[in-house]
Amino acid sequence: LAPFLRIQRFQMQRSASRIVKTTSQVVLSRPQVRNAAIAYEVTVNGANLIGAGMAASGVGVPAIGVAMCFSSYMLAAARQPNMSAKLLPYCILGFALSEALALFTLLIALLELFVFS
């Protein structure tokens, strides 16, 4: 790598009756280029972590669904004890679907962290 990076800036300036194109060169030293690359990488990694955190926040939501499923089952079994055997498979199905949603959101968060980085 060259010790310096030259960036040309083109500016259009209007003089009396014509447009003049002026060129100015900005010389960036190697530490400035490296710092710019590090700043870009930190920004991308930070956005990646924020996205993974937002995806992982959905893991707690299915716990509400599981709690509602079992509380509804307990309420129905308390009102009609003879129906509890018929309602138990529906309760287990609701539990499984809620937990599957939690696993899918966890999978998306882990994909965000390790695959899309």
PDB file of C-alpha atoms in Angstrom:
ATOM      1  CA  LEU A   1       0.000   0.000   0.000  1.00  0.00           C
ATOM      2  CA  ALA A   2       1.095   3.505  -0.664  1.00  0.00           C
ATOM      3  CA  PRO A   3       1.886   5.529   2.427  1.00  0.00           C
ATOM      4  CA  PHE A   4      -0.543   8.202   1.341  1.00  0.00           C
ATOM      5  CA  LEU A   5      -3.936   8.153  -0.264  1.00  0.00           C
ATOM      6  CA  ARG A   6      -4.694  10.972  -2.647  1.00  0.00           C
ATOM      7  CA  ILE A   7      -8.276  12.071  -3.103  1.00  0.00           C
ATOM      8  CA  GLN A   8      -9.147  14.461  -5.865  1.00  0.00           C
ATOM      9  CA  ARG A   9     -11.978  16.867  -5.358  1.00  0.00           C
ATOM     10  CA  PHE A  10     -13.588  18.443  -8.371  1.00  0.00           C
ATOM     11  CA  GLN A  11     -15.415  21.682  -7.993  1.00  0.00           C
ATOM     12  CA  MET A  12     -17.284  23.633 -10.574  1.00  0.00           C
ATOM     13  CA  GLN A  13     -16.800  27.359 -10.281  1.00  0.00           C
ATOM     14  CA  ARG A  14     -18.445  30.006 -12.343  1.00  0.00           C
ATOM     15  CA  SER A  15     -16.219  32.792 -13.530  1.00  0.00           C
ATOM     16  CA  ALA A  16     -17.326  35.787 -15.592  1.00  0.00           C
ATOM     17  CA  SER A  17     -18.700  33.980 -18.647  1.00  0.00           C
ATOM     18  CA  ARG A  18     -17.574  30.374 -18.388  1.00  0.00           C
ATOM     19  CA  ILE A  19     -17.546  27.486 -15.978  1.00  0.00           C
ATOM     20  CA  VAL A  20     -14.113  26.434 -14.765  1.00  0.00           C
ATOM     21  CA  LYS A  21     -13.351  23.025 -13.333  1.00  0.00           C
ATOM     22  CA  THR A  22     -10.862  23.232 -10.498  1.00  0.00           C
ATOM     23  CA  THR A  23      -9.116  20.284  -8.899  1.00  0.00           C
ATOM     24  CA  SER A  24      -7.749  20.146  -5.405  1.00  0.00           C
ATOM     25  CA  GLN A  25      -5.963  17.204  -3.858  1.00  0.00           C
ATOM     26  CA  VAL A  26      -6.341  16.131  -0.277  1.00  0.00           C
ATOM     27  CA  VAL A  27      -3.622  13.888   1.067  1.00  0.00           C
ATOM     28  CA  LEU A  28      -4.639  11.451   3.778  1.00  0.00           C
ATOM     29  CA  SER A  29      -1.934   9.718   5.726  1.00  0.00           C
ATOM     30  CA  ARG A  30      -2.110   5.983   6.435  1.00  0.00           C
ATOM     31  CA  PRO A  31      -3.406   6.354  10.037  1.00  0.00           C
ATOM     32  CA  GLN A  32      -6.297   8.492   8.816  1.00  0.00           C
ATOM     33  CA  VAL A  33      -7.256   5.873   6.232  1.00  0.00           C
ATOM     34  CA  ARG A  34      -6.992   3.111   8.823  1.00  0.00           C
ATOM     35  CA  ASN A  35      -9.109   5.097  11.287  1.00  0.00           C
ATOM     36  CA  ALA A  36     -11.767   5.636   8.638  1.00  0.00           C
ATOM     37  CA  ALA A  37     -11.847   1.897   7.924  1.00  0.00           C
ATOM     38  CA  ILE A  38     -12.087   1.100  11.637  1.00  0.00           C
ATOM     39  CA  ALA A  39     -14.892   3.621  12.085  1.00  0.00           C
ATOM     40  CA  TYR A  40     -16.808   2.015   9.209  1.00  0.00           C
ATOM     41  CA  GLU A  41     -16.293  -1.466  10.655  1.00  0.00           C
ATOM     42  CA  VAL A  42     -17.412  -0.361  14.117  1.00  0.00           C
ATOM     43  CA  THR A  43     -20.528   1.208  12.626  1.00  0.00           C
ATOM     44  CA  VAL A  44     -21.402  -1.951  10.677  1.00  0.00           C
ATOM     45  CA  ASN A  45     -20.731  -4.202  13.674  1.00  0.00           C
ATOM     46  CA  GLY A  46     -22.770  -1.940  15.923  1.00  0.00           C
ATOM     47  CA  ALA A  47     -25.712  -2.034  13.538  1.00  0.00           C
ATOM     48  CA  ASN A  48     -25.363  -5.815  13.348  1.00  0.00           C
ATOM     49  CA  LEU A  49     -25.485  -6.127  17.138  1.00  0.00           C
ATOM     50  CA  ILE A  50     -28.468  -3.797  17.382  1.00  0.00           C
ATOM     51  CA  GLY A  51     -30.330  -5.873  14.803  1.00  0.00           C
ATOM     52  CA  ALA A  52     -29.515  -9.100  16.636  1.00  0.00           C
ATOM     53  CA  GLY A  53     -30.696  -7.590  19.916  1.00  0.00           C
ATOM     54  CA  MET A  54     -33.954  -6.489  18.344  1.00  0.00           C
ATOM     55  CA  ALA A  55     -34.463  -9.972  16.913  1.00  0.00           C
ATOM     56  CA  ALA A  56     -33.629 -11.588  20.254  1.00  0.00           C
ATOM     57  CA  SER A  57     -36.144  -9.397  22.045  1.00  0.00           C
ATOM     58  CA  GLY A  58     -38.864 -11.475  20.394  1.00  0.00           C
ATOM     59  CA  VAL A  59     -37.762 -14.555  22.346  1.00  0.00           C
ATOM     60  CA  GLY A  60     -39.563 -13.395  25.486  1.00  0.00           C
ATOM     61  CA  VAL A  61     -42.876 -12.719  23.776  1.00  0.00           C
ATOM     62  CA  PRO A  62     -43.899 -16.403  23.296  1.00  0.00           C
ATOM     63  CA  ALA A  63     -43.651 -16.868  27.062  1.00  0.00           C
ATOM     64  CA  ILE A  64     -46.801 -14.772  27.284  1.00  0.00           C
ATOM     65  CA  GLY A  65     -48.483 -17.123  24.800  1.00  0.00           C
ATOM     66  CA  VAL A  66     -47.430 -20.180  26.816  1.00  0.00           C
ATOM     67  CA  ALA A  67     -48.723 -18.613  30.019  1.00  0.00           C
ATOM     68  CA  MET A  68     -52.049 -17.734  28.392  1.00  0.00           C
ATOM     69  CA  CYS A  69     -52.359 -21.237  26.945  1.00  0.00           C
ATOM     70  CA  PHE A  70     -51.846 -23.003  30.252  1.00  0.00           C
ATOM     71  CA  SER A  71     -53.920 -20.516  32.229  1.00  0.00           C
ATOM     72  CA  SER A  72     -56.812 -21.022  29.803  1.00  0.00           C
ATOM     73  CA  TYR A  73     -56.431 -24.776  30.119  1.00  0.00           C
ATOM     74  CA  MET A  74     -56.433 -24.603  33.919  1.00  0.00           C
ATOM     75  CA  LEU A  75     -59.493 -22.344  33.881  1.00  0.00           C
ATOM     76  CA  ALA A  76     -61.366 -24.659  31.508  1.00  0.00           C
ATOM     77  CA  ALA A  77     -60.383 -27.765  33.502  1.00  0.00           C
ATOM     78  CA  ALA A  78     -61.540 -26.103  36.701  1.00  0.00           C
ATOM     79  CA  ARG A  79     -64.928 -25.240  35.201  1.00  0.00           C
ATOM     80  CA  GLN A  80     -65.511 -28.633  33.538  1.00  0.00           C
ATOM     81  CA  PRO A  81     -63.231 -31.353  34.915  1.00  0.00           C
ATOM     82  CA  ASN A  82     -64.668 -33.984  32.563  1.00  0.00           C
ATOM     83  CA  MET A  83     -63.349 -32.022  29.501  1.00  0.00           C
ATOM     84  CA  SER A  84     -59.777 -31.741  30.768  1.00  0.00           C
ATOM     85  CA  ALA A  85     -58.646 -34.884  28.931  1.00  0.00           C
ATOM     86  CA  LYS A  86     -60.023 -33.556  25.629  1.00  0.00           C
ATOM     87  CA  LEU A  87     -58.531 -30.090  26.103  1.00  0.00           C
ATOM     88  CA  LEU A  88     -55.022 -31.242  27.034  1.00  0.00           C
ATOM     89  CA  PRO A  89     -53.895 -31.960  23.418  1.00  0.00           C
ATOM     90  CA  TYR A  90     -54.975 -28.461  22.370  1.00  0.00           C
ATOM     91  CA  CYS A  91     -53.043 -27.034  25.295  1.00  0.00           C
ATOM     92  CA  ILE A  92     -49.915 -28.953  24.301  1.00  0.00           C
ATOM     93  CA  LEU A  93     -50.354 -27.847  20.673  1.00  0.00           C
ATOM     94  CA  GLY A  94     -50.569 -24.200  21.749  1.00  0.00           C
ATOM     95  CA  PHE A  95     -47.477 -24.638  23.896  1.00  0.00           C
ATOM     96  CA  ALA A  96     -45.542 -26.214  20.994  1.00  0.00           C
ATOM     97  CA  LEU A  97     -46.506 -23.497  18.537  1.00  0.00           C
ATOM     98  CA  SER A  98     -45.561 -20.745  20.996  1.00  0.00           C
ATOM     99  CA  GLU A  99     -42.204 -22.325  21.685  1.00  0.00           C
ATOM    100  CA  ALA A 100     -41.583 -22.797  17.964  1.00  0.00           C
ATOM    101  CA  LEU A 101     -42.053 -19.067  17.527  1.00  0.00           C
ATOM    102  CA  ALA A 102     -39.468 -18.452  20.242  1.00  0.00           C
ATOM    103  CA  LEU A 103     -37.009 -20.800  18.566  1.00  0.00           C
ATOM    104  CA  PHE A 104     -37.516 -19.105  15.198  1.00  0.00           C
ATOM    105  CA  THR A 105     -36.808 -15.664  16.654  1.00  0.00           C
ATOM    106  CA  LEU A 106     -33.720 -17.023  18.411  1.00  0.00           C
ATOM    107  CA  LEU A 107     -32.574 -18.561  15.127  1.00  0.00           C
ATOM    108  CA  ILE A 108     -32.979 -15.222  13.348  1.00  0.00           C
ATOM    109  CA  ALA A 109     -30.959 -13.472  16.066  1.00  0.00           C
ATOM    110  CA  LEU A 110     -28.146 -16.023  15.806  1.00  0.00           C
ATOM    111  CA  LEU A 111     -28.153 -15.790  12.012  1.00  0.00           C
ATOM    112  CA  GLU A 112     -27.882 -12.025  12.337  1.00  0.00           C
ATOM    113  CA  LEU A 113     -24.881 -12.358  14.634  1.00  0.00           C
ATOM    114  CA  PHE A 114     -22.844 -15.064  12.965  1.00  0.00           C
ATOM    115  CA  VAL A 115     -23.881 -15.333   9.315  1.00  0.00           C
ATOM    116  CA  PHE A 116     -24.621 -11.761   8.254  1.00  0.00           C
ATOM    117  CA  SER A 117     -21.597 -10.181   9.931  1.00  0.00           C
TER     118      SER A 117
END
